[in-house]
PDB file of C-alpha atoms in Angstrom:
ATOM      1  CA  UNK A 334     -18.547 -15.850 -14.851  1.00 79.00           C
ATOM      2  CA  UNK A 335     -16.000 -13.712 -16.070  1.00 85.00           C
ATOM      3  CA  UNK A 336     -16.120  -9.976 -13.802  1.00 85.00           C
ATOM      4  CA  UNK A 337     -18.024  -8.097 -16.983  1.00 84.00           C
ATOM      5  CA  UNK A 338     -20.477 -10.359 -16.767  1.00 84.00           C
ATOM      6  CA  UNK A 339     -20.841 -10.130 -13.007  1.00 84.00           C
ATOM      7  CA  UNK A 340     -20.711  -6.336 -12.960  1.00 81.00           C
ATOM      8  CA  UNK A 341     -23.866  -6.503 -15.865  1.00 82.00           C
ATOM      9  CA  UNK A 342     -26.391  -9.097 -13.497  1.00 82.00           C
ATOM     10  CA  UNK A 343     -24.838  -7.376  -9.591  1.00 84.00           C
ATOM     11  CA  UNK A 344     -27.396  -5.635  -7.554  1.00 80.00           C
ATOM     12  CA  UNK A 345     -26.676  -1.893  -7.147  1.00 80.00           C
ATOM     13  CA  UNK A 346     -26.083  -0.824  -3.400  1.00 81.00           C
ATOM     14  CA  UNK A 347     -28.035   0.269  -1.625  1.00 81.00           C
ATOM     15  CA  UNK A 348     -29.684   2.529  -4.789  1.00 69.00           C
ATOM     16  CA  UNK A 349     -26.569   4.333  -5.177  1.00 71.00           C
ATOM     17  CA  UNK A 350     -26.222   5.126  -9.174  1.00 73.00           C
ATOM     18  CA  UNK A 351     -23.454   2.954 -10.422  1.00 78.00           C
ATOM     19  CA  UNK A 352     -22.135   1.071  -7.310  1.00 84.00           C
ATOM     20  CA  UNK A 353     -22.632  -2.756  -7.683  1.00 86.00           C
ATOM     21  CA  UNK A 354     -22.191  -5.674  -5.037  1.00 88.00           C
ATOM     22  CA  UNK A 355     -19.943  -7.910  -6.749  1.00 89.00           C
ATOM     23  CA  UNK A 356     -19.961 -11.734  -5.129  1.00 91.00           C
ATOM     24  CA  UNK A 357     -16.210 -12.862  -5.517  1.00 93.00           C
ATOM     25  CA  UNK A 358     -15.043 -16.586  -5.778  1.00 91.00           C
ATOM     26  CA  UNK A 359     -17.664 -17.213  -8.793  1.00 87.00           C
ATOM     27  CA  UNK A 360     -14.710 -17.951 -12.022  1.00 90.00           C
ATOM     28  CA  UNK A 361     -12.575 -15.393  -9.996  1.00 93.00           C
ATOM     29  CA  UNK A 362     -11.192 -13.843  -6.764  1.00 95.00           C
ATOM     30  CA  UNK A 363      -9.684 -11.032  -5.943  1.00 96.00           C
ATOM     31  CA  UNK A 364      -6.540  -9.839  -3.931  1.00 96.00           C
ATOM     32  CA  UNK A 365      -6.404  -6.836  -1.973  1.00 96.00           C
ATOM     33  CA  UNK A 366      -3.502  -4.564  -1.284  1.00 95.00           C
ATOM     34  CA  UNK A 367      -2.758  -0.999  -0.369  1.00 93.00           C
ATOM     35  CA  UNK A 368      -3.332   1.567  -2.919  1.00 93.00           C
ATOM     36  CA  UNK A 369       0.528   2.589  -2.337  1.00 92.00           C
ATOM     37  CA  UNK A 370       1.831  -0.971  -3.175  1.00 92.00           C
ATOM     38  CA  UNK A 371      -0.774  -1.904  -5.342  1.00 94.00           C
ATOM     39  CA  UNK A 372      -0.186   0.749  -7.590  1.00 93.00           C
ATOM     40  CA  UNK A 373       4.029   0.211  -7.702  1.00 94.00           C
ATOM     41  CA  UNK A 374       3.403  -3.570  -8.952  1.00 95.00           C
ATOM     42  CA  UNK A 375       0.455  -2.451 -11.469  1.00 96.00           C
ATOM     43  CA  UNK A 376       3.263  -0.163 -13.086  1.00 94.00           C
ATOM     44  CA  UNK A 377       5.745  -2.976 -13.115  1.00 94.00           C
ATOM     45  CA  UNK A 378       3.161  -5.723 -14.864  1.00 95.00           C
ATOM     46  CA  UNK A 379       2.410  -2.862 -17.285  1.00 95.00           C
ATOM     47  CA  UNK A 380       6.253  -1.800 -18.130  1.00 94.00           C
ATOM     48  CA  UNK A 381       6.765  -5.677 -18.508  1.00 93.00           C
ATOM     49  CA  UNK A 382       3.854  -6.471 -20.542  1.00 93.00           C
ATOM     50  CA  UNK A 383       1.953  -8.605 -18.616  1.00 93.00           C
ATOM     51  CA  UNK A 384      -1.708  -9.131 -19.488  1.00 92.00           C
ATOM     52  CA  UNK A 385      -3.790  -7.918 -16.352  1.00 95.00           C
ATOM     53  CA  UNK A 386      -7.038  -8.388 -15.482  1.00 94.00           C
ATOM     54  CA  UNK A 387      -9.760  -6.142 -13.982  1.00 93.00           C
ATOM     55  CA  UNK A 388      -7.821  -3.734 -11.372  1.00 94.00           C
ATOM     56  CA  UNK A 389     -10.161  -1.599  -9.267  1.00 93.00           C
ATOM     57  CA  UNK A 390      -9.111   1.110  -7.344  1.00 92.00           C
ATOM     58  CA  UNK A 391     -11.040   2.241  -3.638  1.00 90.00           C
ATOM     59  CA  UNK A 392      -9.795   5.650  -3.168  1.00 88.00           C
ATOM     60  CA  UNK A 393     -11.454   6.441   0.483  1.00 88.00           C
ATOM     61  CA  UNK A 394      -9.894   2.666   1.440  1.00 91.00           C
ATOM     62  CA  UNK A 395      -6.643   3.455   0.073  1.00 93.00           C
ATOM     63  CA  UNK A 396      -6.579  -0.020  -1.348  1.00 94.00           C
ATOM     64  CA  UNK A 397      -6.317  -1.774  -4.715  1.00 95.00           C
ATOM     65  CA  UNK A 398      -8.097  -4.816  -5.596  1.00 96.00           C
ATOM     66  CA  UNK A 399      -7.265  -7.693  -8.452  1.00 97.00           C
ATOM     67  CA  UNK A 400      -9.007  -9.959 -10.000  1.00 95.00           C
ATOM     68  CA  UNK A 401      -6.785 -13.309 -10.097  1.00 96.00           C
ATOM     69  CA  UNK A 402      -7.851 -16.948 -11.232  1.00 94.00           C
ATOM     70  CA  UNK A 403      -9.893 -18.785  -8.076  1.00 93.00           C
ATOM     71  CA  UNK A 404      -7.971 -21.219  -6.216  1.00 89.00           C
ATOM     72  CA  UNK A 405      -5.109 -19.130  -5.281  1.00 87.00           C
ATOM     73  CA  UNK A 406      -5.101 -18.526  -1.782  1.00 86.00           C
ATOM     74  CA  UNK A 407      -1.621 -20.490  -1.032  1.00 85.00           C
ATOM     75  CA  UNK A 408       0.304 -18.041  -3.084  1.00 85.00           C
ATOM     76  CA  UNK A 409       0.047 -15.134  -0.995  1.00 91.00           C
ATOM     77  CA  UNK A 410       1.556 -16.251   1.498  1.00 89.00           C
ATOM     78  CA  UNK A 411       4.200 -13.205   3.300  1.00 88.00           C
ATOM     79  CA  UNK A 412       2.971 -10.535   1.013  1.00 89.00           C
ATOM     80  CA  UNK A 413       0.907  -8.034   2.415  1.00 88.00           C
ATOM     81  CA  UNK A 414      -2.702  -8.728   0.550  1.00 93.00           C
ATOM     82  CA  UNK A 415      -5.317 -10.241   1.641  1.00 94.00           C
ATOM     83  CA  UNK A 416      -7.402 -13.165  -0.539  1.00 95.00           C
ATOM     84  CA  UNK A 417     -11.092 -13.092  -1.105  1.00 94.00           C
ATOM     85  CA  UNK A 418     -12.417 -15.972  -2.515  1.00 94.00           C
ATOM     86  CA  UNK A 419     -16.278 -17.359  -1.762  1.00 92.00           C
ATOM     87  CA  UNK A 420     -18.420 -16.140   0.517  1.00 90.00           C
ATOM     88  CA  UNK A 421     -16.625 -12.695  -0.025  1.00 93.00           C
ATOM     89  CA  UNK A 422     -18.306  -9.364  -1.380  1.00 93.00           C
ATOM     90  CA  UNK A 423     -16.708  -6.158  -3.378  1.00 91.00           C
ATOM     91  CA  UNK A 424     -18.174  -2.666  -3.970  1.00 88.00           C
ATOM     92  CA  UNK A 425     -17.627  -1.424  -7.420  1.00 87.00           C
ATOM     93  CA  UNK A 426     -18.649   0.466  -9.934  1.00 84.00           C
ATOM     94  CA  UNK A 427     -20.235   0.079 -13.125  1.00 78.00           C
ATOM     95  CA  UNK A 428     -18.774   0.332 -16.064  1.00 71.00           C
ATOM     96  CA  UNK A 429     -20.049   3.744 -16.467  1.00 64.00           C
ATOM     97  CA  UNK A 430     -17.667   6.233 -15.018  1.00 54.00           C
ATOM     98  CA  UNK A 431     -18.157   7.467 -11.560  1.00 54.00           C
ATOM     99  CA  UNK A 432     -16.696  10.808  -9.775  1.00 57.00           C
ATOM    100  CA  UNK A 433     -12.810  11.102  -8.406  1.00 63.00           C
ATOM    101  CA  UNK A 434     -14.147  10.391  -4.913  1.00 64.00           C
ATOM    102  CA  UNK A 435     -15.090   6.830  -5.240  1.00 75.00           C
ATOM    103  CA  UNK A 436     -12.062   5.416  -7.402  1.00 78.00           C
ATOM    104  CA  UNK A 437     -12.644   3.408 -10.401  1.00 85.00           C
ATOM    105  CA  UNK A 438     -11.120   0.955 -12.524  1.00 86.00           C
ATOM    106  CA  UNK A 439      -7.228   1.168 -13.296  1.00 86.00           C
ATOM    107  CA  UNK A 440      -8.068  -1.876 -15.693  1.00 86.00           C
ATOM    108  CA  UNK A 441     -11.499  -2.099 -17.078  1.00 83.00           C
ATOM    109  CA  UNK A 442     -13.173  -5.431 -16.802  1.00 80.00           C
ATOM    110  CA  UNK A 443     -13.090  -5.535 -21.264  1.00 79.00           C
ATOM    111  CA  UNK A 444     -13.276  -9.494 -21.436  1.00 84.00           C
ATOM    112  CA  UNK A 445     -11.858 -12.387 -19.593  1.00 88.00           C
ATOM    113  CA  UNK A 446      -8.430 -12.066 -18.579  1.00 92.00           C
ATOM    114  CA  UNK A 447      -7.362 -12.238 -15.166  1.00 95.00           C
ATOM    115  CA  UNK A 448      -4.436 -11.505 -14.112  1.00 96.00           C
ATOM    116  CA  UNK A 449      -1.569 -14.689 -13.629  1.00 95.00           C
ATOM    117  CA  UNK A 450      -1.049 -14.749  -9.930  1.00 94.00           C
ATOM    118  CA  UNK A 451       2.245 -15.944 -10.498  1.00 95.00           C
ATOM    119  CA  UNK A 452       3.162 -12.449 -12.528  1.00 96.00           C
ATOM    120  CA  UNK A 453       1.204 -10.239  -9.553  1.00 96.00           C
ATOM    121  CA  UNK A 454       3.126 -12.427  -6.729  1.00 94.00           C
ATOM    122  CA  UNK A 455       6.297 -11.304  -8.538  1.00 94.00           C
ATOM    123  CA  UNK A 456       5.764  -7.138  -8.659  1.00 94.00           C
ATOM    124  CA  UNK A 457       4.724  -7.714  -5.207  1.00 93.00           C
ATOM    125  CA  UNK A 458       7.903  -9.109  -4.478  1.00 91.00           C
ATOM    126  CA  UNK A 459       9.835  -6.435  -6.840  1.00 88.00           C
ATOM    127  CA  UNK A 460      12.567  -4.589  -5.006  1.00 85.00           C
ATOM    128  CA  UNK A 461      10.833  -1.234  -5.092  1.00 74.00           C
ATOM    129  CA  UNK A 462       7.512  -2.340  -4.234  1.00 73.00           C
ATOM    130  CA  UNK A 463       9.192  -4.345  -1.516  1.00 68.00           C
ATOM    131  CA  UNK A 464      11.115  -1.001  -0.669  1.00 72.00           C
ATOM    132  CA  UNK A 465       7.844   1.080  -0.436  1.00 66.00           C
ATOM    133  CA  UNK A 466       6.231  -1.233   1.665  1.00 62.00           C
ATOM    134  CA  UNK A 467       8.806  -1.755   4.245  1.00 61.00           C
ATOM    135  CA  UNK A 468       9.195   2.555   3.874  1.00 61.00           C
ATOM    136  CA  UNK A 469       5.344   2.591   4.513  1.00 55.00           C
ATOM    137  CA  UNK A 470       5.588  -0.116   7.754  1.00 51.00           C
ATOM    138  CA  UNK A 471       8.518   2.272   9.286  1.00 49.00           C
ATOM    139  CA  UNK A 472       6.471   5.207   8.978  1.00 48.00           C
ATOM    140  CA  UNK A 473       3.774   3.810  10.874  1.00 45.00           C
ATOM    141  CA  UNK A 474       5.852   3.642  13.832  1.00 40.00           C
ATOM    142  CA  UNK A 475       6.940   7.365  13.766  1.00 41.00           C
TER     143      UNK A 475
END
């Protein structure tokens, strides 16, 4: 079930207009990351070209999520994300637009495409998004 599709048949949350539980691990998962790094490599796979999938954005969380092929929990390995496959659950919106306090979708859910986890593993591993995550981990300990 392609994440369209899911979004269209997802139970809203607790009656909140436009928030949807999304059950992940169903013909996709998703990969968190911070908003900071997550961001930096969704500029790279855009300036490159690269098809990419849904890419939703949780502002209060700080944190980006995308929607990869299932089965690719292996290839994260060392990168700072985290994997949700089945038994795993996402708040999102709709696809009609919610306020700036929520977030929304950097890549709207148009069709099928996912984005190649072999592309996303790469801008992770970019030497700026590297840099800003290693400049984010030092700050913590100031």
């Amino acid at each position: 079930m392609s994440v369209r599709d899911a979004l269209r048949s997802a139970p809203m949350v607790n009656d909140v207009p436009g928030l949807r539980l999304l059950k992940v691990g169903d013909g996709w998962d998703v990969v968190r990351t911070s908003a900071e790094i997550g961001l930096l490599a969704l500029a790279y796979l855009r300036g490159t070209g690269t098809s990419v999938g849904p890419v939703l954005y949780d502002r209060p969380n700080r944190r980006l999520y995308y929607a990869v092929p299932t089965g690719s929990a292996a290839s994260w390995n060392g990168l700072p994300v985290r994997h949700l496959s089945t038994n795993s659950w996402l708040v999102a919106p709709g696809l009609e637009l919610l306020d700036d306090w929520f977030g929304g979708w950097c890549e709207l859910p148009d069709d099928d495409t996912l984005t190649d986890v072999d592309a996303l593993r790469a801008a992770l591993q970019h030497p700026y998004v590297a840099a800003a995550k290693d400049e984010a981990h030092a700050d913590a300990y100031l």
